[in-house]
N, CA, C and O atoms as a GROMACS GRO file, in nm:
protein
  444
    1MET      N    1 -12.553  -3.156   8.864
    1MET     CA    2 -12.442  -3.065   8.880
    1MET      C    3 -12.320  -3.142   8.932
    1MET      O    4 -12.210  -3.128   8.879
    2ALA      N    5 -12.342  -3.220   9.034
    2ALA     CA    6 -12.231  -3.296   9.092
    2ALA      C    7 -12.177  -3.399   8.993
    2ALA      O    8 -12.057  -3.421   8.985
    3ALA      N    9 -12.267  -3.460   8.918
    3ALA     CA   10 -12.224  -3.560   8.820
    3ALA      C   11 -12.136  -3.498   8.713
    3ALA      O   12 -12.036  -3.556   8.672
    4PHE      N   13 -12.173  -3.379   8.666
    4PHE     CA   14 -12.094  -3.312   8.563
    4PHE      C   15 -11.957  -3.272   8.616
    4PHE      O   16 -11.856  -3.297   8.550
    5GLY      N   17 -11.953  -3.213   8.733
    5GLY     CA   18 -11.826  -3.174   8.794
    5GLY      C   19 -11.737  -3.293   8.822
    5GLY      O   20 -11.616  -3.290   8.796
    6LEU      N   21 -11.796  -3.398   8.876
    6LEU     CA   22 -11.720  -3.519   8.906
    6LEU      C   23 -11.669  -3.585   8.778
    6LEU      O   24 -11.557  -3.636   8.774
    7THR      N   25 -11.751  -3.583   8.673
    7THR     CA   26 -11.709  -3.639   8.545
    7THR      C   27 -11.588  -3.565   8.491
    7THR      O   28 -11.494  -3.628   8.442
    8LEU      N   29 -11.588  -3.433   8.498
    8LEU     CA   30 -11.473  -3.355   8.452
    8LEU      C   31 -11.347  -3.388   8.531
    8LEU      O   32 -11.239  -3.404   8.474
    9LEU      N   33 -11.361  -3.399   8.662
    9LEU     CA   34 -11.246  -3.430   8.746
    9LEU      C   35 -11.191  -3.570   8.718
    9LEU      O   36 -11.070  -3.587   8.707
   10VAL      N   37 -11.278  -3.667   8.708
   10VAL     CA   38 -11.236  -3.805   8.682
   10VAL      C   39 -11.173  -3.816   8.543
   10VAL      O   40 -11.071  -3.883   8.526
   11LEU      N   41 -11.233  -3.750   8.445
   11LEU     CA   42 -11.179  -3.751   8.310
   11LEU      C   43 -11.038  -3.692   8.306
   11LEU      O   44 -10.950  -3.745   8.238
   12ALA      N   45 -11.018  -3.584   8.377
   12ALA     CA   46 -10.884  -3.521   8.381
   12ALA      C   47 -10.782  -3.616   8.442
   12ALA      O   48 -10.671  -3.628   8.390
   13VAL      N   49 -10.817  -3.682   8.550
   13VAL     CA   50 -10.722  -3.773   8.617
   13VAL      C   51 -10.692  -3.894   8.529
   13VAL      O   52 -10.577  -3.935   8.518
   14ILE      N   53 -10.794  -3.950   8.467
   14ILE     CA   54 -10.774  -4.067   8.380
   14ILE      C   55 -10.684  -4.032   8.262
   14ILE      O   56 -10.589  -4.104   8.232
   15ARG      N   57 -10.714  -3.921   8.196
   15ARG     CA   58 -10.633  -3.880   8.080
   15ARG      C   59 -10.490  -3.847   8.122
   15ARG      O   60 -10.395  -3.875   8.048
   16LEU      N   61 -10.473  -3.788   8.236
   16LEU     CA   62 -10.340  -3.753   8.284
   16LEU      C   63 -10.260  -3.880   8.315
   16LEU      O   64 -10.140  -3.886   8.284
   17ARG      N   65 -10.323  -3.978   8.373
   17ARG     CA   66 -10.253  -4.103   8.407
   17ARG      C   67 -10.212  -4.181   8.283
   17ARG      O   68 -10.110  -4.251   8.285
   18ARG      N   69 -10.289  -4.170   8.177
   18ARG     CA   70 -10.256  -4.242   8.053
   18ARG      C   71 -10.168  -4.158   7.961
   18ARG      O   72 -10.143  -4.197   7.847
   19TYR      N   73 -10.122  -4.044   8.008
   19TYR     CA   74 -10.035  -3.954   7.932
   19TYR      C   75 -10.098  -3.906   7.802
   19TYR      O   76 -10.027  -3.875   7.706
   20ARG      N   77 -10.228  -3.900   7.797
   20ARG     CA   78 -10.296  -3.848   7.678
   20ARG      C   79 -10.330  -3.701   7.694
   20ARG      O   80 -10.383  -3.638   7.603
   21LEU      N   81 -10.300  -3.648   7.810
   21LEU     CA   82 -10.335  -3.509   7.838
   21LEU      C   83 -10.221  -3.447   7.918
   21LEU      O   84 -10.178  -3.503   8.019
   22LYS      N   85 -10.174  -3.333   7.874
   22LYS     CA   86 -10.067  -3.266   7.946
   22LYS      C   87 -10.120  -3.213   8.078
   22LYS      O   88 -10.241  -3.197   8.096
   23GLU      N   89 -10.029  -3.186   8.170
   23GLU     CA   90 -10.068  -3.141   8.303
   23GLU      C   91 -10.146  -3.011   8.296
   23GLU      O   92 -10.240  -2.990   8.374
   24ARG      N   93 -10.107  -2.923   8.205
   24ARG     CA   94 -10.175  -2.794   8.194
   24ARG      C   95 -10.322  -2.810   8.157
   24ARG      O   96 -10.408  -2.742   8.212
   25TYR      N   97 -10.350  -2.901   8.065
   25TYR     CA   98 -10.488  -2.922   8.023
   25TYR      C   99 -10.567  -2.998   8.129
   25TYR      O  100 -10.686  -2.974   8.146
   26ALA      N  101 -10.501  -3.088   8.199
   26ALA     CA  102 -10.568  -3.158   8.309
   26ALA      C  103 -10.605  -3.059   8.419
   26ALA      O  104 -10.713  -3.067   8.477
   27LEU      N  105 -10.515  -2.966   8.447
   27LEU     CA  106 -10.543  -2.862   8.546
   27LEU      C  107 -10.661  -2.777   8.502
   27LEU      O  108 -10.744  -2.738   8.584
   28LEU      N  109 -10.668  -2.747   8.373
   28LEU     CA  110 -10.781  -2.670   8.320
   28LEU      C  111 -10.912  -2.745   8.343
   28LEU      O  112 -11.011  -2.685   8.385
   29LEU      N  113 -10.912  -2.875   8.317
   29LEU     CA  114 -11.034  -2.954   8.339
   29LEU      C  115 -11.072  -2.958   8.487
   29LEU      O  116 -11.189  -2.952   8.523
   30VAL      N  117 -10.971  -2.969   8.572
   30VAL     CA  118 -10.998  -2.970   8.717
   30VAL      C  119 -11.058  -2.836   8.758
   30VAL      O  120 -11.156  -2.832   8.834
   31LEU      N  121 -11.000  -2.728   8.710
   31LEU     CA  122 -11.052  -2.595   8.744
   31LEU      C  123 -11.192  -2.572   8.687
   31LEU      O  124 -11.271  -2.496   8.744
   32LEU      N  125 -11.223  -2.636   8.577
   32LEU     CA  126 -11.359  -2.626   8.522
   32LEU      C  127 -11.459  -2.706   8.605
   32LEU      O  128 -11.575  -2.669   8.616
   33GLY      N  129 -11.412  -2.816   8.664
   33GLY     CA  130 -11.501  -2.900   8.742
   33GLY      C  131 -11.528  -2.850   8.883
   33GLY      O  132 -11.631  -2.882   8.942
   34ILE      N  133 -11.437  -2.770   8.938
   34ILE     CA  134 -11.451  -2.723   9.076
   34ILE      C  135 -11.578  -2.641   9.100
   34ILE      O  136 -11.647  -2.666   9.198
   35PRO      N  137 -11.611  -2.542   9.015
   35PRO     CA  138 -11.734  -2.466   9.042
   35PRO      C  139 -11.860  -2.553   9.044
   35PRO      O  140 -11.952  -2.528   9.123
   36PHE      N  141 -11.864  -2.654   8.958
   36PHE     CA  142 -11.981  -2.742   8.956
   36PHE      C  143 -11.987  -2.826   9.083
   36PHE      O  144 -12.095  -2.851   9.136
   37MET      N  145 -11.873  -2.869   9.130
   37MET     CA  146 -11.870  -2.945   9.255
   37MET      C  147 -11.910  -2.856   9.373
   37MET      O  148 -11.982  -2.901   9.462
   38MET      N  149 -11.864  -2.732   9.373
   38MET     CA  150 -11.899  -2.641   9.481
   38MET      C  151 -12.049  -2.615   9.484
   38MET      O  152 -12.110  -2.614   9.591
   39LEU      N  153 -12.109  -2.594   9.367
   39LEU     CA  154 -12.253  -2.571   9.362
   39LEU      C  155 -12.332  -2.696   9.399
   39LEU      O  156 -12.443  -2.687   9.452
   40ALA      N  157 -12.275  -2.813   9.371
   40ALA     CA  158 -12.343  -2.936   9.409
   40ALA      C  159 -12.340  -2.955   9.561
   40ALA      O  160 -12.437  -3.003   9.620
   41VAL      N  161 -12.229  -2.917   9.623
   41VAL     CA  162 -12.216  -2.930   9.769
   41VAL      C  163 -12.297  -2.822   9.840
   41VAL      O  164 -12.360  -2.849   9.942
   42TRP      N  165 -12.295  -2.700   9.787
   42TRP     CA  166 -12.365  -2.588   9.849
   42TRP      C  167 -12.455  -2.521   9.747
   42TRP      O  168 -12.419  -2.416   9.692
   43PRO      N  169 -12.572  -2.579   9.720
   43PRO     CA  170 -12.661  -2.525   9.617
   43PRO      C  171 -12.719  -2.387   9.651
   43PRO      O  172 -12.764  -2.316   9.562
   44GLY      N  173 -12.718  -2.350   9.776
   44GLY     CA  174 -12.771  -2.220   9.816
   44GLY      C  175 -12.670  -2.107   9.802
   44GLY      O  176 -12.700  -1.994   9.841
   45ALA      N  177 -12.552  -2.135   9.747
   45ALA     CA  178 -12.448  -2.033   9.736
   45ALA      C  179 -12.492  -1.917   9.648
   45ALA      O  180 -12.462  -1.801   9.678
   46VAL      N  181 -12.561  -1.947   9.541
   46VAL     CA  182 -12.606  -1.841   9.450
   46VAL      C  183 -12.710  -1.753   9.519
   46VAL      O  184 -12.707  -1.631   9.506
   47GLY      N  185 -12.802  -1.814   9.593
   47GLY     CA  186 -12.902  -1.738   9.668
   47GLY      C  187 -12.839  -1.653   9.777
   47GLY      O  188 -12.877  -1.537   9.795
   48TRP      N  189 -12.744  -1.709   9.849
   48TRP     CA  190 -12.674  -1.634   9.953
   48TRP      C  191 -12.599  -1.515   9.894
   48TRP      O  192 -12.606  -1.405   9.948
   49LEU      N  193 -12.528  -1.538   9.784
   49LEU     CA  194 -12.454  -1.431   9.718
   49LEU      C  195 -12.549  -1.325   9.664
   49LEU      O  196 -12.518  -1.206   9.670
   50SER      N  197 -12.662  -1.367   9.614
   50SER     CA  198 -12.764  -1.275   9.564
   50SER      C  199 -12.816  -1.184   9.675
   50SER      O  200 -12.831  -1.064   9.655
   51GLN      N  201 -12.843  -1.241   9.790
   51GLN     CA  202 -12.893  -1.161   9.903
   51GLN      C  203 -12.783  -1.072   9.959
   51GLN      O  204 -12.808  -0.956   9.994
   52THR      N  205 -12.663  -1.123   9.969
   52THR     CA  206 -12.552  -1.046  10.026
   52THR      C  207 -12.520  -0.923   9.941
   52THR      O  208 -12.497  -0.815   9.995
   53LEU      N  209 -12.519  -0.940   9.809
   53LEU     CA  210 -12.485  -0.829   9.720
   53LEU      C  211 -12.607  -0.748   9.675
   53LEU      O  212 -12.592  -0.648   9.605
   54SER      N  213 -12.726  -0.791   9.715
   54SER     CA  214 -12.852  -0.726   9.675
   54SER      C  215 -12.864  -0.716   9.523
   54SER      O  216 -12.900  -0.613   9.467
   55ILE      N  217 -12.833  -0.829   9.460
   55ILE     CA  218 -12.844  -0.839   9.314
   55ILE      C  219 -12.939  -0.954   9.285
   55ILE      O  220 -12.941  -1.054   9.357
   56ASP      N  221 -13.017  -0.939   9.180
   56ASP     CA  222 -13.115  -1.040   9.141
   56ASP      C  223 -13.046  -1.176   9.118
   56ASP      O  224 -12.933  -1.182   9.070
   57HIS      N  225 -13.118  -1.281   9.151
   57HIS     CA  226 -13.067  -1.417   9.140
   57HIS      C  227 -13.023  -1.448   8.996
   57HIS      O  228 -12.915  -1.504   8.975
   58GLY      N  229 -13.103  -1.412   8.899
   58GLY     CA  230 -13.072  -1.436   8.758
   58GLY      C  231 -12.948  -1.361   8.713
   58GLY      O  232 -12.869  -1.411   8.633
   59THR      N  233 -12.932  -1.240   8.764
   59THR     CA  234 -12.815  -1.159   8.728
   59THR      C  235 -12.687  -1.223   8.782
   59THR      O  236 -12.585  -1.225   8.714
   60ILE      N  237 -12.692  -1.274   8.904
   60ILE     CA  238 -12.576  -1.341   8.963
   60ILE      C  239 -12.539  -1.463   8.880
   60ILE      O  240 -12.422  -1.487   8.852
   61LEU      N  241 -12.639  -1.541   8.840
   61LEU     CA  242 -12.613  -1.658   8.758
   61LEU      C  243 -12.551  -1.618   8.624
   61LEU      O  244 -12.454  -1.681   8.579
   62LEU      N  245 -12.605  -1.516   8.561
   62LEU     CA  246 -12.552  -1.469   8.433
   62LEU      C  247 -12.409  -1.420   8.447
   62LEU      O  248 -12.325  -1.449   8.362
   63MET      N  249 -12.381  -1.346   8.553
   63MET     CA  250 -12.245  -1.296   8.576
   63MET      C  251 -12.149  -1.412   8.602
   63MET      O  252 -12.036  -1.411   8.552
   64GLY      N  253 -12.192  -1.510   8.679
   64GLY     CA  254 -12.106  -1.625   8.709
   64GLY      C  255 -12.076  -1.707   8.584
   64GLY      O  256 -11.961  -1.745   8.561
   65ILE      N  257 -12.178  -1.733   8.505
   65ILE     CA  258 -12.157  -1.810   8.382
   65ILE      C  259 -12.070  -1.732   8.285
   65ILE      O  260 -11.982  -1.789   8.220
   66SER      N  261 -12.093  -1.602   8.275
   66SER     CA  262 -12.011  -1.518   8.186
   66SER      C  263 -11.865  -1.518   8.228
   66SER      O  264 -11.776  -1.531   8.145
   67ALA      N  265 -11.840  -1.502   8.357
   67ALA     CA  266 -11.703  -1.503   8.407
   67ALA      C  267 -11.638  -1.639   8.383
   67ALA      O  268 -11.522  -1.646   8.342
   68PHE      N  269 -11.712  -1.745   8.409
   68PHE     CA  270 -11.662  -1.880   8.388
   68PHE      C  271 -11.624  -1.902   8.242
   68PHE      O  272 -11.515  -1.952   8.213
   69LEU      N  273 -11.713  -1.866   8.151
   69LEU     CA  274 -11.685  -1.883   8.008
   69LEU      C  275 -11.571  -1.793   7.962
   69LEU      O  276 -11.488  -1.835   7.881
   70PHE      N  277 -11.567  -1.670   8.011
   70PHE     CA  278 -11.460  -1.578   7.974
   70PHE      C  279 -11.323  -1.633   8.015
   70PHE      O  280 -11.229  -1.630   7.936
   71LEU      N  281 -11.312  -1.682   8.138
   71LEU     CA  282 -11.186  -1.737   8.185
   71LEU      C  283 -11.146  -1.862   8.108
   71LEU      O  284 -11.028  -1.883   8.079
   72THR      N  285 -11.244  -1.945   8.075
   72THR     CA  286 -11.216  -2.066   7.998
   72THR      C  287 -11.166  -2.030   7.858
   72THR      O  288 -11.067  -2.086   7.812
   73ILE      N  289 -11.234  -1.938   7.793
   73ILE     CA  290 -11.194  -1.896   7.658
   73ILE      C  291 -11.057  -1.830   7.663
   73ILE      O  292 -10.974  -1.853   7.575
   74PHE      N  293 -11.032  -1.748   7.764
   74PHE     CA  294 -10.902  -1.682   7.777
   74PHE      C  295 -10.790  -1.784   7.791
   74PHE      O  296 -10.685  -1.772   7.727
   75GLU      N  297 -10.811  -1.885   7.874
   75GLU     CA  298 -10.710  -1.990   7.892
   75GLU      C  299 -10.686  -2.065   7.762
   75GLU      O  300 -10.571  -2.090   7.725
   76LEU      N  301 -10.792  -2.102   7.694
   76LEU     CA  302 -10.776  -2.176   7.568
   76LEU      C  303 -10.708  -2.090   7.461
   76LEU      O  304 -10.628  -2.141   7.383
   77LEU      N  305 -10.740  -1.962   7.456
   77LEU     CA  306 -10.675  -1.874   7.359
   77LEU      C  307 -10.527  -1.856   7.390
   77LEU      O  308 -10.446  -1.843   7.299
   78SER      N  309 -10.492  -1.854   7.517
   78SER     CA  310 -10.349  -1.843   7.551
   78SER      C  311 -10.275  -1.969   7.508
   78SER      O  312 -10.160  -1.961   7.464
   79ILE      N  313 -10.338  -2.084   7.520
   79ILE     CA  314 -10.277  -2.209   7.474
   79ILE      C  315 -10.260  -2.206   7.323
   79ILE      O  316 -10.154  -2.244   7.272
   80VAL      N  317 -10.362  -2.162   7.252
   80VAL     CA  318 -10.354  -2.154   7.105
   80VAL      C  319 -10.246  -2.057   7.062
   80VAL      O  320 -10.174  -2.083   6.966
   81SER      N  321 -10.233  -1.945   7.132
   81SER     CA  322 -10.130  -1.846   7.098
   81SER      C  323  -9.990  -1.903   7.116
   81SER      O  324  -9.902  -1.881   7.033
   82GLN      N  325  -9.969  -1.976   7.223
   82GLN     CA  326  -9.838  -2.037   7.246
   82GLN      C  327  -9.807  -2.141   7.139
   82GLN      O  328  -9.694  -2.150   7.091
   83GLN      N  329  -9.907  -2.220   7.103
   83GLN     CA  330  -9.886  -2.320   7.000
   83GLN      C  331  -9.859  -2.255   6.864
   83GLN      O  332  -9.777  -2.305   6.787
   84ASP      N  333  -9.925  -2.145   6.836
   84ASP     CA  334  -9.902  -2.072   6.711
   84ASP      C  335  -9.759  -2.020   6.704
   84ASP      O  336  -9.696  -2.028   6.599
   85ALA      N  337  -9.709  -1.968   6.814
   85ALA     CA  338  -9.571  -1.919   6.817
   85ALA      C  339  -9.473  -2.035   6.796
   85ALA      O  340  -9.373  -2.019   6.727
   86LYS      N  341  -9.501  -2.149   6.855
   86LYS     CA  342  -9.414  -2.266   6.837
   86LYS      C  343  -9.416  -2.315   6.693
   86LYS      O  344  -9.312  -2.352   6.638
   87ILE      N  345  -9.534  -2.315   6.632
   87ILE     CA  346  -9.546  -2.358   6.492
   87ILE      C  347  -9.471  -2.262   6.400
   87ILE      O  348  -9.405  -2.306   6.306
   88THR      N  349  -9.481  -2.133   6.425
   88THR     CA  350  -9.409  -2.034   6.345
   88THR      C  351  -9.259  -2.054   6.356
   88THR      O  352  -9.188  -2.051   6.255
   89THR      N  353  -9.209  -2.075   6.476
   89THR     CA  354  -9.067  -2.100   6.498
   89THR      C  355  -9.023  -2.227   6.426
   89THR      O  356  -8.918  -2.230   6.362
   90LEU      N  357  -9.102  -2.330   6.436
   90LEU     CA  358  -9.070  -2.457   6.371
   90LEU      C  359  -9.067  -2.441   6.219
   90LEU      O  360  -8.976  -2.494   6.154
   91ALA      N  361  -9.163  -2.369   6.162
   91ALA     CA  362  -9.166  -2.346   6.018
   91ALA      C  363  -9.043  -2.268   5.974
   91ALA      O  364  -8.986  -2.297   5.868
   92GLN      N  365  -9.001  -2.171   6.052
   92GLN     CA  366  -8.881  -2.094   6.019
   92GLN      C  367  -8.756  -2.182   6.024
   92GLN      O  368  -8.669  -2.172   5.939
   93MET      N  369  -8.749  -2.268   6.124
   93MET     CA  370  -8.634  -2.357   6.136
   93MET      C  371  -8.628  -2.454   6.019
   93MET      O  372  -8.520  -2.482   5.967
   94VAL      N  373  -8.742  -2.506   5.977
   94VAL     CA  374  -8.747  -2.596   5.862
   94VAL      C  375  -8.702  -2.522   5.736
   94VAL      O  376  -8.628  -2.577   5.655
   95GLY      N  377  -8.747  -2.399   5.720
   95GLY     CA  378  -8.705  -2.320   5.605
   95GLY      C  379  -8.555  -2.297   5.602
   95GLY      O  380  -8.492  -2.307   5.497
   96ILE      N  381  -8.498  -2.266   5.717
   96ILE     CA  382  -8.353  -2.245   5.726
   96ILE      C  383  -8.278  -2.374   5.692
   96ILE      O  384  -8.180  -2.371   5.618
   97LEU      N  385  -8.324  -2.487   5.746
   97LEU     CA  386  -8.259  -2.615   5.718
   97LEU      C  387  -8.270  -2.651   5.570
   97LEU      O  388  -8.174  -2.702   5.512
   98GLU      N  389  -8.385  -2.626   5.509
   98GLU     CA  390  -8.401  -2.654   5.366
   98GLU      C  391  -8.307  -2.566   5.283
   98GLU      O  392  -8.249  -2.613   5.185
   99GLN      N  393  -8.293  -2.441   5.323
   99GLN     CA  394  -8.203  -2.351   5.252
   99GLN      C  395  -8.058  -2.398   5.264
   99GLN      O  396  -7.984  -2.397   5.166
  100LYS      N  397  -8.018  -2.439   5.383
  100LYS     CA  398  -7.882  -2.490   5.403
  100LYS      C  399  -7.859  -2.616   5.322
  100LYS      O  400  -7.752  -2.634   5.263
  101GLN      N  401  -7.957  -2.704   5.318
  101GLN     CA  402  -7.945  -2.827   5.241
  101GLN      C  403  -7.935  -2.796   5.092
  101GLN      O  404  -7.857  -2.859   5.021
  102LYS      N  405  -8.011  -2.701   5.045
  102LYS     CA  406  -8.006  -2.660   4.905
  102LYS      C  407  -7.870  -2.601   4.871
  102LYS      O  408  -7.814  -2.631   4.766
  103GLU      N  409  -7.815  -2.518   4.960
  103GLU     CA  410  -7.683  -2.458   4.938
  103GLU      C  411  -7.574  -2.566   4.937
  103GLU      O  412  -7.479  -2.556   4.859
  104ARG      N  413  -7.585  -2.667   5.022
  104ARG     CA  414  -7.487  -2.776   5.024
  104ARG      C  415  -7.492  -2.855   4.894
  104ARG      O  416  -7.389  -2.891   4.836
  105GLY      N  417  -7.614  -2.880   4.849
  105GLY     CA  418  -7.630  -2.953   4.722
  105GLY      C  419  -7.570  -2.878   4.606
  105GLY      O  420  -7.508  -2.938   4.518
  106GLU      N  421  -7.588  -2.747   4.602
  106GLU     CA  422  -7.533  -2.666   4.494
  106GLU      C  423  -7.381  -2.657   4.504
  106GLU      O  424  -7.313  -2.656   4.401
  107SER      N  425  -7.327  -2.650   4.625
  107SER     CA  426  -7.182  -2.643   4.641
  107SER      C  427  -7.116  -2.775   4.604
  107SER      O  428  -7.004  -2.776   4.552
  108GLU      N  429  -7.184  -2.887   4.630
  108GLU     CA  430  -7.129  -3.018   4.594
  108GLU      C  431  -7.132  -3.038   4.443
  108GLU      O  432  -7.042  -3.102   4.388
  109LYS      N  433  -7.234  -2.984   4.374
  109LYS     CA  434  -7.243  -2.995   4.228
  109LYS      C  435  -7.135  -2.912   4.159
  109LYS      O  436  -7.083  -2.952   4.055
  110SER      N  437  -7.100  -2.798   4.217
  110SER     CA  438  -7.002  -2.711   4.156
  110SER      C  439  -6.860  -2.761   4.177
  110SER      O  440  -6.769  -2.718   4.106
  111GLN      N  441  -6.838  -2.848   4.271
  111GLN     CA  442  -6.702  -2.898   4.298
  111GLN      C  443  -6.669  -3.016   4.217
  111GLN      O  444  -6.559  -3.070   4.228
   0.00000   0.00000   0.00000
């Protein structure tokens, strides 16, 4: 558990330092690594939470993993949505520029 969490954290820092990863994505990797590091430091956290909430150990694990995956997918989908909007804007701008260039070419031919 600790090795996986530490690997995610180190990978995020290395990629960020080499400018191969934007800060937002590095932060995502750090946030993904934190729960694994916490469980490595305090492995009894799931048992304590299970007893405190009077919920079965397996159910707590399932809820935690589900929440973790849901938040990860939500973050990645928000990134994809922003990129899609940027691509749409860029495609529209290219279309406008091509149209202007075509109109200039036709106006130069007619003169």
